[in-house]
Structures are given as structure tokens and as C-alpha cells.
Amino acid sequence: MANIYDADEDLEKQSFDFKLFVRTMKYIRPYWKNVLVMSAMVLTGLIINLVEPLIVRYIVDEGMMKKDLAVIIKMGAVLLIISIAGLIGGRIRINAVNRTTQGLIYDIRKEVFEHTQELSFRFFDGRPAGKIISRITNDVQAISDFVNTGIVSFISEIISIIGIIVIIFMINYKLALITVTVVPVFILLLALLKNASENAWTMTRRTIANINANMNETLQGMRVIQAFSRQKHNIERFEKINRENYKSHMHATVIQLLSWHLVEFVGMAGTCGVVWLGAGMIARNATSLGTLVAFTNYIWRLWAPLSALSKVYNQALSAMASSERIFQVLDTKPEIADSPDAIELEDIKGEIEFRNVNFGYNPEERMVLRGISFKVNPGEVVALVGPTGAGKTSIINLLMRFYDPVEGSIMVDGHDMRNIRISSFRKKVSMVLQDSFIFSGSIKDNILYGKPDARDEEILEAARITKVLDFAERFPEGFETDVEERGSKLSSGQRQLLAFARALVANPRILILDEATSSVDTETERHIQDALKTLLKGRTSVVIAHRLSTIEHADKIIVIDEGRIIEEGTHKELLDKRGAYYRLYLKQFQD
Ligand SMILES: Nc1ncnc2c1ncn2[C@@H]1O[C@H](COP(=O)(O)OP(=O)(O)O)[C@@H](O)[C@H]1O
Ligand SMILES: [Mg+2]
């Protein structure tokens, strides 16, 4: 089967790893009281389960056979009380199980989420969001399932199998011998069917993952799909994936039914043998009817835990795979982190200096920036220009300390960036990108993102300067208008204006604009240019712009090509030089 989406197959199965198991079990420790209650209730249930047939035997032999009504009534009452106790115990157990497993899900999910918040860009570079999401949801669920049915049932099934075998040998060893000869046949059958059934279920899981991934991509790309009229092709593709899921599910259920029937058949055969032999024994007065009744009762109670056990091992393996995936995330250390003696920047002037910086995303493969050195004085505007892929955004990524340079250093107010508390520096910086990410929530919420404690006047001022106010007022709910996920209720120009407002309200010392006006129309760009006059005033700014007209007034223009600085100077100086900048400028003028 074509597996277009599922790339995590290799981690679907795992051999049993004791260290991994112990580490997973640590998460259960806070719930030890619940586990204790759970175990006590399981044990109670087991005892009840084991005692019941014995009582039935007593009722048959001493009550029914001897026609003693008092015994029947008395023991009947005992049976009733025991059953009620069993029910109550069951309820208590389910409560304890839920508290443990839901608590476990809550804890692990929290830890994974919090950890991903701290992880550096490099972690996200090579990982589709879908995979990370599945770590936080499916994998956590698999671990909890294992704790729930796996561990609890594993222990109780084992105890119950041993208990039943001991009891049946005690009441009649000859019949017991017949019973246990059936057990190997039983185990053999289950083992034979196990692989087929496992493979079938793995296939259904994979096809379901394919369906999800296909749905996800289709929904996200709906505009492009409809624009290119690809619906028919899409439906066909989905049809194929959907059919695969249908088929694999049918296949899996057939195998499952088959194994159930076989199990039942063997159980039935075993029971028949016991009844047949037992009947002869009764005839010869070698045993009582009650014993035989109790015996067949026990046999039926033996098959269920045997087949359950074969599932537990599987579940354990898939939980192992899940915990390994989760620990992989948790064990990833944030690459960019504060050094222990990092200093807190109280106030900054806004002086930036790159000293001979070399950088690559995968430095062994390719360097993206080479020998970058430049200095920006406080309050100056520096522009980075150059062709797409030259390395402009990479310079910004280093300046924001999303990555660290491979060689060289970046200084802020004379301190090496690596010795500054990251958050204290980023608080002084605002960034507007080409395609700004707007969060769900109101327009106001999105402005507040830049400064959560901004006063209403500050918000209003930022909105006025950036012309956000103009379009906000046109919505009935004004500032409180919910812009929805990714700001889908706004035009791209409006989103960009909102991003400027968000940057402005933070009142940053350093402002970074990465092609911030590239995706907006000239009308909006003019608005933004006006706003920029206020925005840039007195702040150190690094501006990347495609339209050179927007950076003519920069204090310094740096031309980058293939990761190197090839020219540097003011607009006038660079034009006079008639070099790369001059050519770029002429080219844009002609367009
Ligand atoms: N996250 C990344 N991982 C690997 N390579 C990247 C990444 N981001 C950018 N690059 C590469 O680095 C080079 C410079 O990219 P970038 O700085 O974004 O260019 P610019 O902003 O000048 O268009 C490009 O060749 C690009 O393919
Ligand atoms: Mg770029």
C-alpha cells in the first residue's frame, strides 16, 4: 500500500525496554494511593470471582441434592451480597483507574507542551506540526491505555489464572489435568493468530492516519484545490484511501471473529471433555454434581484471562514505542538557553554589532552566512538588501537569537549576546515579518500581544498611528472583533497593519522589519510608510525591503549576496559607486 503520509512506522513497534518501562512508570508515582486502591479492588474482585463457583458447588451439593432449603436461601444470600460487593468494588476501581490515567494524560501532556514552548527553532525546522501534535495526543493516550488495561489487567489475569488452576487441582485433580492439557492448544492457537491480527490492526491504524493526514492537507489547501478545480482528482484520491481503511478494518474484524470463535470452540471442547469425564465420575460416585458444575464454571473463567494476556504484551510494545517518541521530545535540550551567569539587560541603547559571523542551519553541509561584520549605532536605520536566498532573514534569525552563530559573535550594547538573558533582550525588540502570524482572539488581544499590560491609551495610540483604528471601526464590534484563527477575518494588508500595531505598542528599542511591506498593496504601503516615520524614530532598526524606494533614507545600506556582504554605504554612496546596488536599483526602476 502506498504510504504517503506515515513516516513514523519504524517506531510503531519496539522491543521491550526495561529502562524505558521504569521511566514511564515514574509518572505513576504521584498516583500511588489510587494504584493501591485499584489493586485492592482488583484483588477483591478476583477473590469473589474465585469463590463464587465454590459457593455454587455448596448450594448444589448441600442444598439442591440434599433438598435443604435453608442452605439454598442462606448461601443464595451470601452469593447476592458478594455480587453486590463485587459491583461496588468495580465502581471504586474504575474511579481509581480514571483518576490515575486521566491524571497521567494531564501530566505528560503538560510536560510535553511546556517543553515544546522552550525548544529552539532547529527542533521545529525538520518537524511537521502534525507529528508534534500526535506526540501530545495519541502517544500520551497510548501510554495511559497501557497503564489502564495493560498493567492492571496483566497482574490480575496472572493471579486469576494461577488461582483458578490451583483451585481446580484442589477440587479434582483428574478433571484439572484434562483442563490444563487444553491450555497449550489454546496458547498455540492464540500465538498463531496473534501476528495476523496484529498486522491487520496495524494496517487499520495506518490507513486511519492516512485519512487524517489527507483531510488535513485538503482542508488547508482548499483554496488552491478549488482554484485549480482539482476536486474530482481529490475525491478519487480520498476514495482510494478511504476504501483501504474500509478493507483493512473488515479484514481485521474477520480475523478477530475467527480467533474468538476458535477460542470458544477450544473452550467448548475442553468443557465437553470435562463434562463427559465428570459425568462418568458422578455415575461412579467419584465426584459430586456440585463439583462438576463448579468445575465447568472455572474453566470458562480461565479462557478469558488467557486471551486477554496475549493482548497485553502487544499493548505494552506499542506503549513503549509511544513513550520512546515522547521522551525523544522531552530529552531534546533547548539549543538556545540562558547561560547560568547571563546578565539581565535593564535598559538598552540599541547598539548592534556583528563580528565576523559565520552561520549555517546545517553547518556540516552548507554555510549560509560567511564573514558577516557590521555595526549599527543606537537610533540608526540599517537596511539589508540582496536577492532572495542571500541570507538576509538568517541575519535577523541570529539577531533575535533564534540560532547561535557557528563562529564569530553578535554584540548588543557591547555585550556578547550569548551572555545576555534572552528574554530581557527580546523584550526590547519588536519584529514584523512579511506574513505576520495573527492569533485567534480580538484585534485588541492581538495588539496586547506586544505588551500584555498596555494601557488603553497606548493601544489606541498604536492603532491610530498604524491605521488599525480605521478598519477596526468598520467592524460592528470594533476592537473586540474576533479575528479568528490566523486572523482569517482580515485581509492580508489589515493583518500586516495589526502586526505593526503589535510591534509599536511594545515600544521597542530595536525594530526589525523583514519584508514587512512586501505583501501589501501600494495604498497600504503608503499608510505603513507614514506609520514607519513614527515607528522608526529614535529606534535602532534593521529593515529588509524588496522595494528599494522604501529604504532610500536608511543611514546605512548593506548589500548581501550568497551569504556575504558585498557592498555597504548610504543610498547616494552606493549609487555613485555604480556596483551591485546600482544595478539592483536600475533594475527596479525599469520594472
Ligand atoms: N530553517 C532553515 N533550514 C535550512 N536552511 C535554511 C533555513 N532557512 C533558510 N535556509 C537557507 O538559507 C539560505 C538563506 O535564506 P534566507 O536567510 O531566508 O534568505 P533571504 O531572507 O535573503 O531570502 C537559503 O539558501 C535558504 O535555503
Ligand atoms: Mg527572507
GROMACS .gro file of C-alpha atoms and ligand atoms in nm, residues 392-393 514-515, ligand 2:
model
    5
  392LYS     CA    1   1.902   3.842   0.497
  393THR     CA    2   1.644   3.663   0.711
  514ASP     CA    3   1.165   4.165   0.734
  515GLU     CA    4   0.991   4.245   0.403
  593MG      MG    5   1.393   3.645   0.383
   0.00000   0.00000   0.00000
